Short mmCIF file of C-alpha atoms and ligand atoms in Angstrom, two decimals:
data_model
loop_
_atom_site.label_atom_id
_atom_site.label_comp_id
_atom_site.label_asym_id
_atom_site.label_seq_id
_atom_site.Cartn_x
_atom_site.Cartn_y
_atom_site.Cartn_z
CA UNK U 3 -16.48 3.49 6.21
CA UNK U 4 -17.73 6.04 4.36
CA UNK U 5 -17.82 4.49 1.28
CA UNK U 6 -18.48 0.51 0.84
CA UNK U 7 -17.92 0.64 -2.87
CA UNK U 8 -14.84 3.34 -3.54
CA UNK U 9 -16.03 6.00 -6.64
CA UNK U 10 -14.35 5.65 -10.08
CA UNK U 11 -12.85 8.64 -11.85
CA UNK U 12 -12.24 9.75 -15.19
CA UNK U 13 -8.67 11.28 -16.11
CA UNK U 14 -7.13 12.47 -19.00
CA UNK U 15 -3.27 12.07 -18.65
CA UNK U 16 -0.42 11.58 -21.40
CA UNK U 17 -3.31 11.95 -23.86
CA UNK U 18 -5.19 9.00 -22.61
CA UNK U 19 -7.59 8.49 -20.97
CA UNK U 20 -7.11 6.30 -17.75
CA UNK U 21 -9.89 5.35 -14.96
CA UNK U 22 -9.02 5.60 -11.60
CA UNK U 23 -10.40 3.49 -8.54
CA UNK U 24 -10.45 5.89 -5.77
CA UNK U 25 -9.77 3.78 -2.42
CA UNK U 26 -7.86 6.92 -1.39
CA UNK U 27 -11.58 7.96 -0.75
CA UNK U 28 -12.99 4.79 1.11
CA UNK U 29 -12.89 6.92 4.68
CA UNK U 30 -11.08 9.81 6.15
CA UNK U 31 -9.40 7.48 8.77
CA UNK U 32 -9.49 4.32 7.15
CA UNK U 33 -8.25 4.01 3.48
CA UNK U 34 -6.21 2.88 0.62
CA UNK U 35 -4.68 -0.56 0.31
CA UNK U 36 -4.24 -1.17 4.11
CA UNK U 37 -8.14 -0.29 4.63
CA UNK U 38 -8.71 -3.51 2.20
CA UNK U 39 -6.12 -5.61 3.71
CA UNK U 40 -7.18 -5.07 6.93
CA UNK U 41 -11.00 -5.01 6.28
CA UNK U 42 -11.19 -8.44 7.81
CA UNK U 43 -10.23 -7.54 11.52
CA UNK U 44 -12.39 -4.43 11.00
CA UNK U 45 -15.59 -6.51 10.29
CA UNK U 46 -14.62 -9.54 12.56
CA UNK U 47 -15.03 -9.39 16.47
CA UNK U 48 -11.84 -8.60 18.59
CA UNK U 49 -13.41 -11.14 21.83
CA UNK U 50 -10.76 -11.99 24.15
CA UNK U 51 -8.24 -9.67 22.11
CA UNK U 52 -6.43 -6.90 23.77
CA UNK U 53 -3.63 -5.91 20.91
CA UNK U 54 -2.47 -5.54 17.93
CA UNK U 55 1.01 -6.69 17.53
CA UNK U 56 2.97 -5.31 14.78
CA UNK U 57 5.83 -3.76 13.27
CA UNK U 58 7.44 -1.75 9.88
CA UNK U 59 8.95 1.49 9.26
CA UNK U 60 7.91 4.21 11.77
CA UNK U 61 6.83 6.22 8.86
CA UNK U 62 4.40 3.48 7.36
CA UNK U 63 1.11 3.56 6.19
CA UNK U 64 0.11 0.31 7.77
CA UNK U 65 1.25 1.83 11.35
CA UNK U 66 -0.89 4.70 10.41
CA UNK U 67 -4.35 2.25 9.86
CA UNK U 68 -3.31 -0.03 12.39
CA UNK U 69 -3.61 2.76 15.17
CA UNK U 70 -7.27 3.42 13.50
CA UNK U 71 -7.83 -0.26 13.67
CA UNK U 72 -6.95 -0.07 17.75
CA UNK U 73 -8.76 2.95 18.50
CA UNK U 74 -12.29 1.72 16.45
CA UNK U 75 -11.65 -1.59 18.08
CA UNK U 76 -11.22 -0.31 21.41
CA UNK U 77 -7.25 -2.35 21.74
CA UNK U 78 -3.70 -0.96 22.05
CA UNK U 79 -1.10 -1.41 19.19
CA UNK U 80 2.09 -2.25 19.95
CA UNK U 81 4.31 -1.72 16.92
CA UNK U 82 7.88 -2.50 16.75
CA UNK U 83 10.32 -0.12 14.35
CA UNK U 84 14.24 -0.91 14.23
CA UNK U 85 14.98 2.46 14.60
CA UNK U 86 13.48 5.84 14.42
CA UNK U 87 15.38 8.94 13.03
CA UNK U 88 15.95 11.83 15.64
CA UNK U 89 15.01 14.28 13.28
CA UNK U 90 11.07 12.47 13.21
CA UNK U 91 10.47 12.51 16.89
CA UNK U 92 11.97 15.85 17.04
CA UNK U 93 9.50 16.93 13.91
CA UNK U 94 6.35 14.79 14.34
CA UNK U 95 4.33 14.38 10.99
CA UNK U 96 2.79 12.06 8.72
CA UNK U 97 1.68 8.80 9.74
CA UNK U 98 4.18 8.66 13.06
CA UNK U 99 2.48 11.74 14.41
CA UNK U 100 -1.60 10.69 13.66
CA UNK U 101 -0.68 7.21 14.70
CA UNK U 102 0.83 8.80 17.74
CA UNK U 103 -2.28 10.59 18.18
CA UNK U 104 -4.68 7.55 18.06
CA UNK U 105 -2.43 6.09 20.99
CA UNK U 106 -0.18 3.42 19.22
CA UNK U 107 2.46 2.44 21.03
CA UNK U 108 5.59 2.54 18.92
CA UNK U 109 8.37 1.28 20.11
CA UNK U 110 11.98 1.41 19.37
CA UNK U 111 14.16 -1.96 19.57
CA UNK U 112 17.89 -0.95 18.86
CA UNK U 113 19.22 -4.02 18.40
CA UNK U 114 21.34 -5.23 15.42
CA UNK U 115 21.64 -8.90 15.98
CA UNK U 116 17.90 -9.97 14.36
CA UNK U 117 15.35 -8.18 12.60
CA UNK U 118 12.72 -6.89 13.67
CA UNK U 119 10.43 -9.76 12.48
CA UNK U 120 12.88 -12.11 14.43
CA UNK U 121 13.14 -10.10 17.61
CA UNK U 122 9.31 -10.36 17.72
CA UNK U 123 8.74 -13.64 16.90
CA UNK U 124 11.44 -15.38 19.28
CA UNK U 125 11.44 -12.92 22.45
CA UNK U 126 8.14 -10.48 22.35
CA UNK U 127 5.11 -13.13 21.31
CA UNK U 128 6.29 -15.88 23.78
CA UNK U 129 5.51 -13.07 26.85
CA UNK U 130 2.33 -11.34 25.08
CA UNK U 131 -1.41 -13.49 25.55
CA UNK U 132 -4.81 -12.04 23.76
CA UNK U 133 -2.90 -10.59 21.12
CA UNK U 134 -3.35 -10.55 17.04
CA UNK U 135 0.36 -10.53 15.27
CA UNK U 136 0.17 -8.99 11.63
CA UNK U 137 3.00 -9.20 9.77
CA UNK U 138 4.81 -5.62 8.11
CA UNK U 139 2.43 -4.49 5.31
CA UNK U 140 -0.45 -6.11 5.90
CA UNK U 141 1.34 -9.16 4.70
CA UNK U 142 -0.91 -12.16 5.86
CA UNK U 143 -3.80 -14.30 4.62
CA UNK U 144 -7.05 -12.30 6.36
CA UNK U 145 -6.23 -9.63 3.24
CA UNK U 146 -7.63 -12.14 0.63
CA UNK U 147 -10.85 -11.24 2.62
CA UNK U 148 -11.33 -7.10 1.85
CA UNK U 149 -9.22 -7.59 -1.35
CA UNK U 150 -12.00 -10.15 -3.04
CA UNK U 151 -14.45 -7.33 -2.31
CA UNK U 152 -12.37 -4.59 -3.97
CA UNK U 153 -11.92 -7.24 -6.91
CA UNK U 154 -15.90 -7.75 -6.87
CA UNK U 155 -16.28 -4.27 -7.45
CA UNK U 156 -13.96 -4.17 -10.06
CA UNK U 157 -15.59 -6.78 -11.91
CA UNK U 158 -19.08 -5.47 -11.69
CA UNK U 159 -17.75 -2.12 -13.24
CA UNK U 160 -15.93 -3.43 -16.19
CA UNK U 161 -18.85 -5.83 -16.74
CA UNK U 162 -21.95 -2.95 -17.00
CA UNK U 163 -19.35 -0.46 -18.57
CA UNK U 164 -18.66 -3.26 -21.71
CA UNK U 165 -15.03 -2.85 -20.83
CA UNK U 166 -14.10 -6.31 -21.79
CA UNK U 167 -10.49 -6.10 -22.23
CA UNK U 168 -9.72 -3.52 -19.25
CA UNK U 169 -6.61 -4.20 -17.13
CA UNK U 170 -5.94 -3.39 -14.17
CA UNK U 171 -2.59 -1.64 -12.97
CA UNK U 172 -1.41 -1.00 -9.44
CA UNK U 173 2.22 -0.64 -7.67
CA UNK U 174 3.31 -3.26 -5.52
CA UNK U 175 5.04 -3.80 -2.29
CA UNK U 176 5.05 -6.71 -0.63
CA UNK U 177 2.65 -7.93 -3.84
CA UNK U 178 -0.31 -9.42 -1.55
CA UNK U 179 -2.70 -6.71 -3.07
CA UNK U 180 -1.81 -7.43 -6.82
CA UNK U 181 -1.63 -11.20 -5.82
CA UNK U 182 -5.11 -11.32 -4.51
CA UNK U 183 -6.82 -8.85 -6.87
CA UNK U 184 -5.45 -11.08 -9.78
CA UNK U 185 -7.01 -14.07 -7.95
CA UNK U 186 -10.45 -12.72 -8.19
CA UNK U 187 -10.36 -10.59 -10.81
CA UNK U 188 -11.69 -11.48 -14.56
CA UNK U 189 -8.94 -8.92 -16.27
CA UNK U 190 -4.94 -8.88 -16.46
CA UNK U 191 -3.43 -7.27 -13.34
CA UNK U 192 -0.15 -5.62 -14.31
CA UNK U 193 2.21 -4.10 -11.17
CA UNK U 194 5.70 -3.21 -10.64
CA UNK U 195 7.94 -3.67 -7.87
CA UNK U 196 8.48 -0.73 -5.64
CA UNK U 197 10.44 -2.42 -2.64
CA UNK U 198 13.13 -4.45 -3.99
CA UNK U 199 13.04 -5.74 -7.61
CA UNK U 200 11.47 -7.76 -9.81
CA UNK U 201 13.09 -11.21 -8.32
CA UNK U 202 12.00 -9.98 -4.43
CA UNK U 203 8.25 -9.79 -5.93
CA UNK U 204 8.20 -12.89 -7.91
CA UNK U 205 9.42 -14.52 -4.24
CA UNK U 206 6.73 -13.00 -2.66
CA UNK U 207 4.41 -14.06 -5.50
CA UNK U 208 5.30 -17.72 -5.08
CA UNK U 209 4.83 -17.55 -1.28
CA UNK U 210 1.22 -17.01 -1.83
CA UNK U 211 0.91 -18.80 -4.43
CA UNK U 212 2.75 -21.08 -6.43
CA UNK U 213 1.32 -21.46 -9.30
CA UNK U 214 2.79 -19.20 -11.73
CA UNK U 215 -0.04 -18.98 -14.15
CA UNK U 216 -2.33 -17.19 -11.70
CA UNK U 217 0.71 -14.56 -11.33
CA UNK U 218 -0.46 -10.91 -12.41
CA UNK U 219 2.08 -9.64 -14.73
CA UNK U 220 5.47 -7.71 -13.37
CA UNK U 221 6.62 -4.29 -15.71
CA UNK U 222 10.18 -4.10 -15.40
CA UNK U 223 11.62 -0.79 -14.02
CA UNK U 224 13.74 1.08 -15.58
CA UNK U 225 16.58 1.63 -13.47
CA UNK U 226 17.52 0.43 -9.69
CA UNK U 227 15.14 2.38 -7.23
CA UNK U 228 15.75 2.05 -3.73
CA UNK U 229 12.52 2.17 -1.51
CA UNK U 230 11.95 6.03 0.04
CA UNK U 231 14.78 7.40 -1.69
CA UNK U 232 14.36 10.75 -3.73
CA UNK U 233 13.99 10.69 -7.01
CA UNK U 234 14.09 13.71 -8.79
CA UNK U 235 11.12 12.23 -11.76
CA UNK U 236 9.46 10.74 -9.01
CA UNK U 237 8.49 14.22 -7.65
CA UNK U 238 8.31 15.39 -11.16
CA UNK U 239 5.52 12.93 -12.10
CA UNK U 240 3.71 13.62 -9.05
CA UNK U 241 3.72 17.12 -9.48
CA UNK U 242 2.25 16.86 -12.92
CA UNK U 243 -0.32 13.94 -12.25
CA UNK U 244 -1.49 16.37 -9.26
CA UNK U 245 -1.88 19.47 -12.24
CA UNK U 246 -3.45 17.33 -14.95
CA UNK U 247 -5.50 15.46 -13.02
CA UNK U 248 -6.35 17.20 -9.78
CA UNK U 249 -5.70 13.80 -7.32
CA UNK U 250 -2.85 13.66 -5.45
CA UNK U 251 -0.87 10.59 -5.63
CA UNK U 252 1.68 9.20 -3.70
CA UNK U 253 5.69 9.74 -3.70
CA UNK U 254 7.05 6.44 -2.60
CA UNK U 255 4.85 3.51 -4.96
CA UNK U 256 2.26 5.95 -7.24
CA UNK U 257 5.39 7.89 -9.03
CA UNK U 258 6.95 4.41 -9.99
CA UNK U 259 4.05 2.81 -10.68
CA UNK U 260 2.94 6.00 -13.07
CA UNK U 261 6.14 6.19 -14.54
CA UNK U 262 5.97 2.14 -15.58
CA UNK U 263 2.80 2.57 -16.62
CA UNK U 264 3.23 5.59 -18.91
CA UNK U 265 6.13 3.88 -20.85
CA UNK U 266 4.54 0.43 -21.23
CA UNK U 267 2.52 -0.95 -24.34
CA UNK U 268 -0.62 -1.39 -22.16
CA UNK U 269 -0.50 2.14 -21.72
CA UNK U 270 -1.09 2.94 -25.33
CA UNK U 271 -3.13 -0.32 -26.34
CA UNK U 272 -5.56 -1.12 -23.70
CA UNK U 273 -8.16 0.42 -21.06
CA UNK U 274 -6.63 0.48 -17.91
CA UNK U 275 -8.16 1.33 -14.32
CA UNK U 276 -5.11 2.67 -12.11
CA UNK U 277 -5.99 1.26 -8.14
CA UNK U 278 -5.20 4.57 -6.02
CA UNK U 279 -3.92 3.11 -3.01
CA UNK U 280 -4.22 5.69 -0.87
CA UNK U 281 -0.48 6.41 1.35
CA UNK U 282 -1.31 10.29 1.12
CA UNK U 283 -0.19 11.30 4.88
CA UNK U 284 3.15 10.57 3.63
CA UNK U 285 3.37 12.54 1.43
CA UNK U 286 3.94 15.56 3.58
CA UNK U 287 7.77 14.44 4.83
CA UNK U 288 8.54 13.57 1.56
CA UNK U 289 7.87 16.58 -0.17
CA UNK U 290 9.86 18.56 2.59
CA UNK U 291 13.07 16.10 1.27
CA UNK U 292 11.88 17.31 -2.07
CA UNK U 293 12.07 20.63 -1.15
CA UNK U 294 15.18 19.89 0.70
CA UNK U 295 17.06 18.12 -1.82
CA UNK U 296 16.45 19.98 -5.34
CA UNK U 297 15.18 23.93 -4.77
C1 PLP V 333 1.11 -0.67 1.39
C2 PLP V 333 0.94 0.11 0.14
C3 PLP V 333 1.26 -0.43 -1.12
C4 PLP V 333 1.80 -1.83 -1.30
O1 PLP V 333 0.84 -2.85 -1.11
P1 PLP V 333 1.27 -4.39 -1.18
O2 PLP V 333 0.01 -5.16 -0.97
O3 PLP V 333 2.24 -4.61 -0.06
O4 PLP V 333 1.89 -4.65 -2.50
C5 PLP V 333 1.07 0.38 -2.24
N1 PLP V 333 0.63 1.65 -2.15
C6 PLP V 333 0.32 2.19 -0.95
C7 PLP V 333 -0.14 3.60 -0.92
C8 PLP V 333 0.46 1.45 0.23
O5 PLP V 333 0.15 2.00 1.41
#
Protein backbone atom coordinates (compact mmCIF):
# COMPACT_ATOMS: atom_id res chain seq x y z
CA UNK A 1 0.00 0.00 0.00
CA UNK A 2 1.01 3.14 -0.78
CA UNK A 3 0.29 4.71 2.20
CA UNK A 4 0.52 2.83 5.78
CA UNK A 5 -0.83 5.81 7.64
CA UNK A 6 -3.77 7.50 5.24
CA UNK A 7 -3.09 11.69 5.04
CA UNK A 8 -5.51 14.01 6.92
CA UNK A 9 -7.13 16.97 5.21
CA UNK A 10 -8.37 20.22 6.04
CA UNK A 11 -11.93 21.36 4.64
CA UNK A 12 -13.98 24.16 4.99
CA UNK A 13 -17.67 23.12 4.37
CA UNK A 14 -21.09 24.65 5.76
CA UNK A 15 -18.80 27.23 7.39
CA UNK A 16 -16.93 24.76 9.43
CA UNK A 17 -14.27 23.48 9.39
CA UNK A 18 -14.20 19.55 9.27
CA UNK A 19 -10.95 17.14 9.03
CA UNK A 20 -11.03 14.48 6.78
CA UNK A 21 -9.17 10.98 7.05
CA UNK A 22 -8.32 10.17 3.58
CA UNK A 23 -8.41 6.17 3.29
CA UNK A 24 -9.79 6.91 -0.19
CA UNK A 25 -5.96 7.52 -0.67
CA UNK A 26 -4.41 4.37 1.12
CA UNK A 27 -3.56 2.74 -2.60
CA UNK A 28 -4.77 3.00 -6.11
CA UNK A 29 -6.00 -0.69 -6.00
CA UNK A 30 -6.52 -1.21 -2.53
CA UNK A 31 -8.56 1.37 -0.47
CA UNK A 32 -11.27 2.73 1.65
CA UNK A 33 -13.09 0.76 4.31
CA UNK A 34 -12.72 -2.69 2.60
CA UNK A 35 -8.75 -2.07 2.35
CA UNK A 36 -8.99 -1.93 6.41
CA UNK A 37 -11.33 -4.72 6.77
CA UNK A 38 -9.54 -6.83 4.75
CA UNK A 39 -5.97 -5.76 5.79
CA UNK A 40 -5.71 -8.96 7.74
CA UNK A 41 -5.75 -11.53 4.77
CA UNK A 42 -3.53 -9.01 2.96
CA UNK A 43 -0.74 -9.22 5.65
CA UNK A 44 -1.42 -12.94 6.65
CA UNK A 45 -0.13 -15.92 4.43
CA UNK A 46 -2.71 -17.59 2.00
CA UNK A 47 -0.66 -21.46 2.54
CA UNK A 48 -2.78 -24.17 1.44
CA UNK A 49 -5.51 -21.52 0.22
CA UNK A 50 -6.68 -21.48 -3.30
CA UNK A 51 -9.96 -19.00 -3.04
CA UNK A 52 -11.72 -16.55 -1.89
CA UNK A 53 -15.29 -17.38 -1.42
CA UNK A 54 -17.69 -14.64 -1.37
CA UNK A 55 -20.68 -12.91 -2.34
CA UNK A 56 -22.85 -9.25 -2.38
CA UNK A 57 -24.20 -7.06 -4.95
CA UNK A 58 -22.42 -7.34 -8.34
CA UNK A 59 -21.86 -3.69 -8.14
CA UNK A 60 -20.03 -3.76 -4.63
CA UNK A 61 -17.10 -2.33 -3.41
CA UNK A 62 -16.02 -5.36 -1.47
CA UNK A 63 -16.22 -7.49 -4.91
CA UNK A 64 -14.13 -4.78 -6.30
CA UNK A 65 -11.08 -5.30 -3.35
CA UNK A 66 -11.71 -8.79 -3.11
CA UNK A 67 -10.58 -9.34 -6.86
CA UNK A 68 -7.34 -7.13 -5.76
CA UNK A 69 -7.04 -9.33 -2.77
CA UNK A 70 -6.98 -12.61 -5.36
CA UNK A 71 -4.83 -11.20 -7.88
CA UNK A 72 -1.94 -9.80 -5.06
CA UNK A 73 -2.46 -13.12 -3.41
CA UNK A 74 -2.04 -15.10 -6.39
CA UNK A 75 -5.99 -17.10 -5.69
CA UNK A 76 -9.26 -17.01 -7.66
CA UNK A 77 -12.46 -15.34 -6.21
CA UNK A 78 -15.46 -16.87 -6.56
CA UNK A 79 -18.23 -14.44 -5.72
CA UNK A 80 -21.81 -15.24 -5.69
CA UNK A 81 -24.52 -12.26 -6.73
CA UNK A 82 -28.43 -13.16 -6.78
CA UNK A 83 -28.80 -11.59 -9.85
CA UNK A 84 -27.12 -9.27 -12.20
CA UNK A 85 -29.04 -6.61 -14.30
CA UNK A 86 -28.79 -7.08 -18.19
CA UNK A 87 -28.20 -3.64 -18.69
CA UNK A 88 -24.53 -4.10 -16.42
CA UNK A 89 -23.12 -6.94 -18.39
CA UNK A 90 -24.29 -5.32 -21.46
CA UNK A 91 -22.50 -1.85 -20.12
CA UNK A 92 -19.50 -3.02 -18.03
CA UNK A 93 -18.32 -0.30 -15.44
CA UNK A 94 -17.50 0.38 -12.01
CA UNK A 95 -16.46 -2.19 -9.73
CA UNK A 96 -18.16 -5.27 -11.95
CA UNK A 97 -15.97 -4.33 -14.86
CA UNK A 98 -12.25 -3.78 -12.81
CA UNK A 99 -13.19 -6.77 -10.75
CA UNK A 100 -13.86 -8.48 -14.02
CA UNK A 101 -10.60 -7.37 -15.12
CA UNK A 102 -8.53 -8.72 -12.13
CA UNK A 103 -10.18 -12.22 -13.01
CA UNK A 104 -12.97 -12.67 -10.30
CA UNK A 105 -15.21 -15.05 -11.02
CA UNK A 106 -18.71 -13.73 -10.53
CA UNK A 107 -21.25 -15.79 -10.70
CA UNK A 108 -24.91 -15.62 -11.08
CA UNK A 109 -27.25 -18.04 -8.89
CA UNK A 110 -30.95 -17.38 -10.03
CA UNK A 111 -32.59 -18.99 -7.54
CA UNK A 112 -35.40 -17.59 -5.31
CA UNK A 113 -35.85 -20.23 -2.72
CA UNK A 114 -32.66 -19.05 -0.24
CA UNK A 115 -30.43 -16.25 -0.21
CA UNK A 116 -27.54 -15.99 -1.35
CA UNK A 117 -25.80 -16.40 2.08
CA UNK A 118 -27.93 -19.67 2.42
CA UNK A 119 -27.32 -21.08 -1.03
CA UNK A 120 -23.60 -20.80 -0.15
CA UNK A 121 -23.48 -21.98 3.08
CA UNK A 122 -25.71 -25.26 2.64
CA UNK A 123 -24.81 -26.36 -1.11
CA UNK A 124 -21.45 -24.42 -2.40
CA UNK A 125 -18.93 -24.71 0.90
CA UNK A 126 -19.74 -28.45 1.52
CA UNK A 127 -18.09 -29.17 -2.30
CA UNK A 128 -15.26 -26.31 -2.11
CA UNK A 129 -11.68 -27.44 0.08
CA UNK A 130 -8.67 -24.70 0.56
CA UNK A 131 -10.99 -21.99 0.48
CA UNK A 132 -11.45 -18.64 2.81
CA UNK A 133 -15.45 -17.72 3.07
CA UNK A 134 -15.95 -13.88 3.89
CA UNK A 135 -19.13 -12.90 4.55
CA UNK A 136 -20.98 -9.73 2.24
CA UNK A 137 -19.20 -6.50 3.34
CA UNK A 138 -16.40 -7.53 4.87
CA UNK A 139 -18.63 -8.59 7.66
CA UNK A 140 -16.42 -10.96 9.87
CA UNK A 141 -14.06 -10.83 12.85
CA UNK A 142 -10.36 -10.62 10.88
CA UNK A 143 -11.64 -6.67 10.30
CA UNK A 144 -11.05 -5.85 14.06
CA UNK A 145 -7.41 -6.49 12.83
CA UNK A 146 -6.80 -3.39 10.01
CA UNK A 147 -9.59 -1.40 11.78
CA UNK A 148 -7.46 -1.16 15.32
CA UNK A 149 -4.70 0.23 13.11
CA UNK A 150 -6.88 2.88 11.42
CA UNK A 151 -8.17 3.63 15.11
CA UNK A 152 -4.34 3.84 16.26
CA UNK A 153 -3.82 6.38 13.85
CA UNK A 154 -6.65 8.22 14.77
CA UNK A 155 -5.67 8.40 18.23
CA UNK A 156 -2.13 9.46 17.71
CA UNK A 157 -3.51 12.47 15.61
CA UNK A 158 -6.03 13.82 17.96
CA UNK A 159 -3.50 13.26 20.77
CA UNK A 160 -0.32 15.57 19.18
CA UNK A 161 -3.00 17.93 17.54
CA UNK A 162 -4.59 18.72 21.42
CA UNK A 163 -7.89 17.75 19.90
CA UNK A 164 -9.27 16.38 23.06
CA UNK A 165 -12.87 16.37 22.44
CA UNK A 166 -12.75 15.38 18.55
CA UNK A 167 -15.36 12.86 17.32
CA UNK A 168 -15.30 10.87 14.89
CA UNK A 169 -18.14 10.48 12.17
CA UNK A 170 -18.46 7.87 9.46
CA UNK A 171 -21.57 6.17 7.48
CA UNK A 172 -22.36 2.77 8.20
CA UNK A 173 -23.36 -0.36 6.51
CA UNK A 174 -23.24 -3.40 7.94
CA UNK A 175 -21.71 -1.21 11.17
CA UNK A 176 -18.43 -3.51 11.66
CA UNK A 177 -16.24 -0.39 10.78
CA UNK A 178 -17.99 2.07 13.28
CA UNK A 179 -18.24 -0.95 15.73
CA UNK A 180 -14.58 -1.60 15.77
CA UNK A 181 -13.25 1.96 15.41
CA UNK A 182 -15.39 2.80 18.57
CA UNK A 183 -13.71 -0.19 20.27
CA UNK A 184 -10.31 1.26 19.97
CA UNK A 185 -10.81 4.59 19.69
CA UNK A 186 -10.42 7.25 22.75
CA UNK A 187 -13.28 9.74 21.10
CA UNK A 188 -17.20 9.37 20.42
CA UNK A 189 -17.85 7.60 17.09
CA UNK A 190 -21.13 8.90 15.66
CA UNK A 191 -22.61 6.95 12.23
CA UNK A 192 -25.81 6.57 10.56
CA UNK A 193 -27.41 3.78 8.96
CA UNK A 194 -27.21 3.64 5.23
CA UNK A 195 -28.58 -0.02 4.55
CA UNK A 196 -31.66 -0.49 6.43
CA UNK A 197 -32.47 1.68 9.51
CA UNK A 198 -31.59 2.47 12.66
CA UNK A 199 -33.11 -0.95 14.31
CA UNK A 200 -31.08 -3.21 11.36
CA UNK A 201 -27.75 -1.38 12.77
CA UNK A 202 -28.39 -1.60 16.38
CA UNK A 203 -28.89 -5.66 15.43
CA UNK A 204 -25.80 -5.67 13.83
CA UNK A 205 -24.26 -3.70 16.72
CA UNK A 206 -25.31 -6.29 19.26
CA UNK A 207 -24.00 -9.18 17.10
CA UNK A 208 -20.57 -7.92 17.66
CA UNK A 209 -20.99 -6.85 20.61
CA UNK A 210 -23.40 -6.83 23.22
CA UNK A 211 -22.67 -4.55 25.41
CA UNK A 212 -24.47 -1.49 24.65
CA UNK A 213 -22.24 0.96 26.36
CA UNK A 214 -19.33 0.35 23.99
CA UNK A 215 -22.00 1.18 21.07
CA UNK A 216 -20.81 4.33 18.95
CA UNK A 217 -23.70 6.59 18.72
CA UNK A 218 -26.54 6.16 15.76
CA UNK A 219 -27.91 9.88 14.07
CA UNK A 220 -31.29 9.26 13.07
CA UNK A 221 -32.12 9.89 9.34
CA UNK A 222 -34.39 11.94 8.29
CA UNK A 223 -36.63 10.18 6.13
CA UNK A 224 -36.81 6.33 4.82
CA UNK A 225 -33.79 5.82 2.33
CA UNK A 226 -33.64 2.74 0.53
CA UNK A 227 -30.00 1.47 -0.18
CA UNK A 228 -28.81 2.56 -4.06
CA UNK A 229 -31.83 4.37 -4.75
CA UNK A 230 -31.61 8.01 -6.24
CA UNK A 231 -31.98 10.65 -4.29
CA UNK A 232 -32.24 13.83 -5.76
CA UNK A 233 -30.12 15.75 -2.34
CA UNK A 234 -28.02 12.89 -2.35
CA UNK A 235 -26.50 13.97 -5.74
CA UNK A 236 -27.02 17.49 -4.69
CA UNK A 237 -24.70 17.18 -1.64
CA UNK A 238 -22.22 15.39 -3.56
CA UNK A 239 -22.05 17.77 -6.14
CA UNK A 240 -21.40 20.58 -3.74
CA UNK A 241 -18.98 18.69 -1.26
CA UNK A 242 -16.99 17.87 -4.66
CA UNK A 243 -17.03 22.12 -5.43
CA UNK A 244 -16.28 23.24 -1.90
CA UNK A 245 -14.00 20.89 -1.07
CA UNK A 246 -12.32 19.43 -4.12
CA UNK A 247 -12.68 15.38 -2.86
CA UNK A 248 -15.04 13.42 -4.33
CA UNK A 249 -17.24 11.51 -2.14
CA UNK A 250 -19.40 8.80 -2.57
CA UNK A 251 -23.25 8.57 -3.77
CA UNK A 252 -24.59 5.58 -1.98
CA UNK A 253 -23.20 6.06 2.12
CA UNK A 254 -21.00 9.66 1.91
CA UNK A 255 -24.29 11.80 0.74
CA UNK A 256 -26.29 10.33 3.79
CA UNK A 257 -23.75 10.34 6.02
CA UNK A 258 -22.95 14.27 4.99
CA UNK A 259 -26.37 15.12 5.05
CA UNK A 260 -26.75 13.61 8.92
CA UNK A 261 -23.86 15.12 9.77
CA UNK A 262 -24.55 18.66 8.52
CA UNK A 263 -27.94 18.82 10.43
CA UNK A 264 -26.74 17.33 13.72
CA UNK A 265 -25.58 19.29 16.96
CA UNK A 266 -22.07 17.71 16.71
CA UNK A 267 -21.83 19.41 13.59
CA UNK A 268 -21.99 22.85 15.06
CA UNK A 269 -20.48 22.03 18.65
CA UNK A 270 -17.59 19.78 18.29
CA UNK A 271 -14.36 18.91 16.08
CA UNK A 272 -15.15 16.22 13.98
CA UNK A 273 -12.80 14.05 11.59
CA UNK A 274 -15.18 12.65 8.69
CA UNK A 275 -13.55 8.77 7.79
CA UNK A 276 -13.59 8.89 3.79
CA UNK A 277 -14.28 5.46 3.05
CA UNK A 278 -13.31 5.29 -0.18
CA UNK A 279 -16.40 3.42 -2.71
CA UNK A 280 -15.34 5.99 -5.57
CA UNK A 281 -15.52 3.41 -8.68
CA UNK A 282 -19.10 3.53 -8.04
CA UNK A 283 -19.65 6.41 -8.45
CA UNK A 284 -19.49 6.38 -12.19
CA UNK A 285 -23.02 4.20 -12.72
CA UNK A 286 -24.57 6.21 -10.34
CA UNK A 287 -24.06 9.44 -11.69
CA UNK A 288 -25.23 8.12 -15.21
CA UNK A 289 -28.84 7.31 -13.10
CA UNK A 290 -28.32 10.85 -11.99
CA UNK A 291 -28.05 12.02 -15.22
CA UNK A 292 -30.72 9.68 -16.25
CA UNK A 293 -33.24 10.41 -13.78
CA UNK A 294 -33.28 14.40 -13.20
CA UNK A 295 -31.61 16.42 -16.46
C1 LIG B 1 -18.49 -0.96 2.68
C2 LIG B 1 -18.54 0.53 2.78
C3 LIG B 1 -19.17 1.17 3.86
C4 LIG B 1 -19.84 0.43 4.99
O1 LIG B 1 -18.94 -0.19 5.89
P1 LIG B 1 -19.50 -1.09 7.09
O2 LIG B 1 -18.29 -1.54 7.83
O3 LIG B 1 -20.21 -2.25 6.46
O4 LIG B 1 -20.41 -0.27 7.91
C5 LIG B 1 -19.17 2.57 3.87
N1 LIG B 1 -18.62 3.29 2.87
C6 LIG B 1 -18.01 2.70 1.82
C7 LIG B 1 -17.45 3.55 0.76
C8 LIG B 1 -17.95 1.30 1.74
O5 LIG B 1 -17.35 0.72 0.70
Amino acid sequence: MKYINSPISTINFKNRQIFIKRDDLLDIDFSGNKARKFYYFLKHDFKGIKKIISFGSAQANSLYSLSVLAKIKNVKLDFYVSHIATYLKENLQGNYKEALNNGANIIELNQNELSTQEYIENHILKSEEEYIYIEEGGRVKEAEYGIQILANEINKWAKENKKENLKVFLPSGTGTTALFLQKHLNHEVITCACVGDEEYLKKQFLQLNCDETQHPTILKNKKKYHFGKLYKEFYEIQLELLKDTNIEFDLLYDSLGWLNLISSDYFQDDDIIYIHQGGILGNESMIKRYINKYL
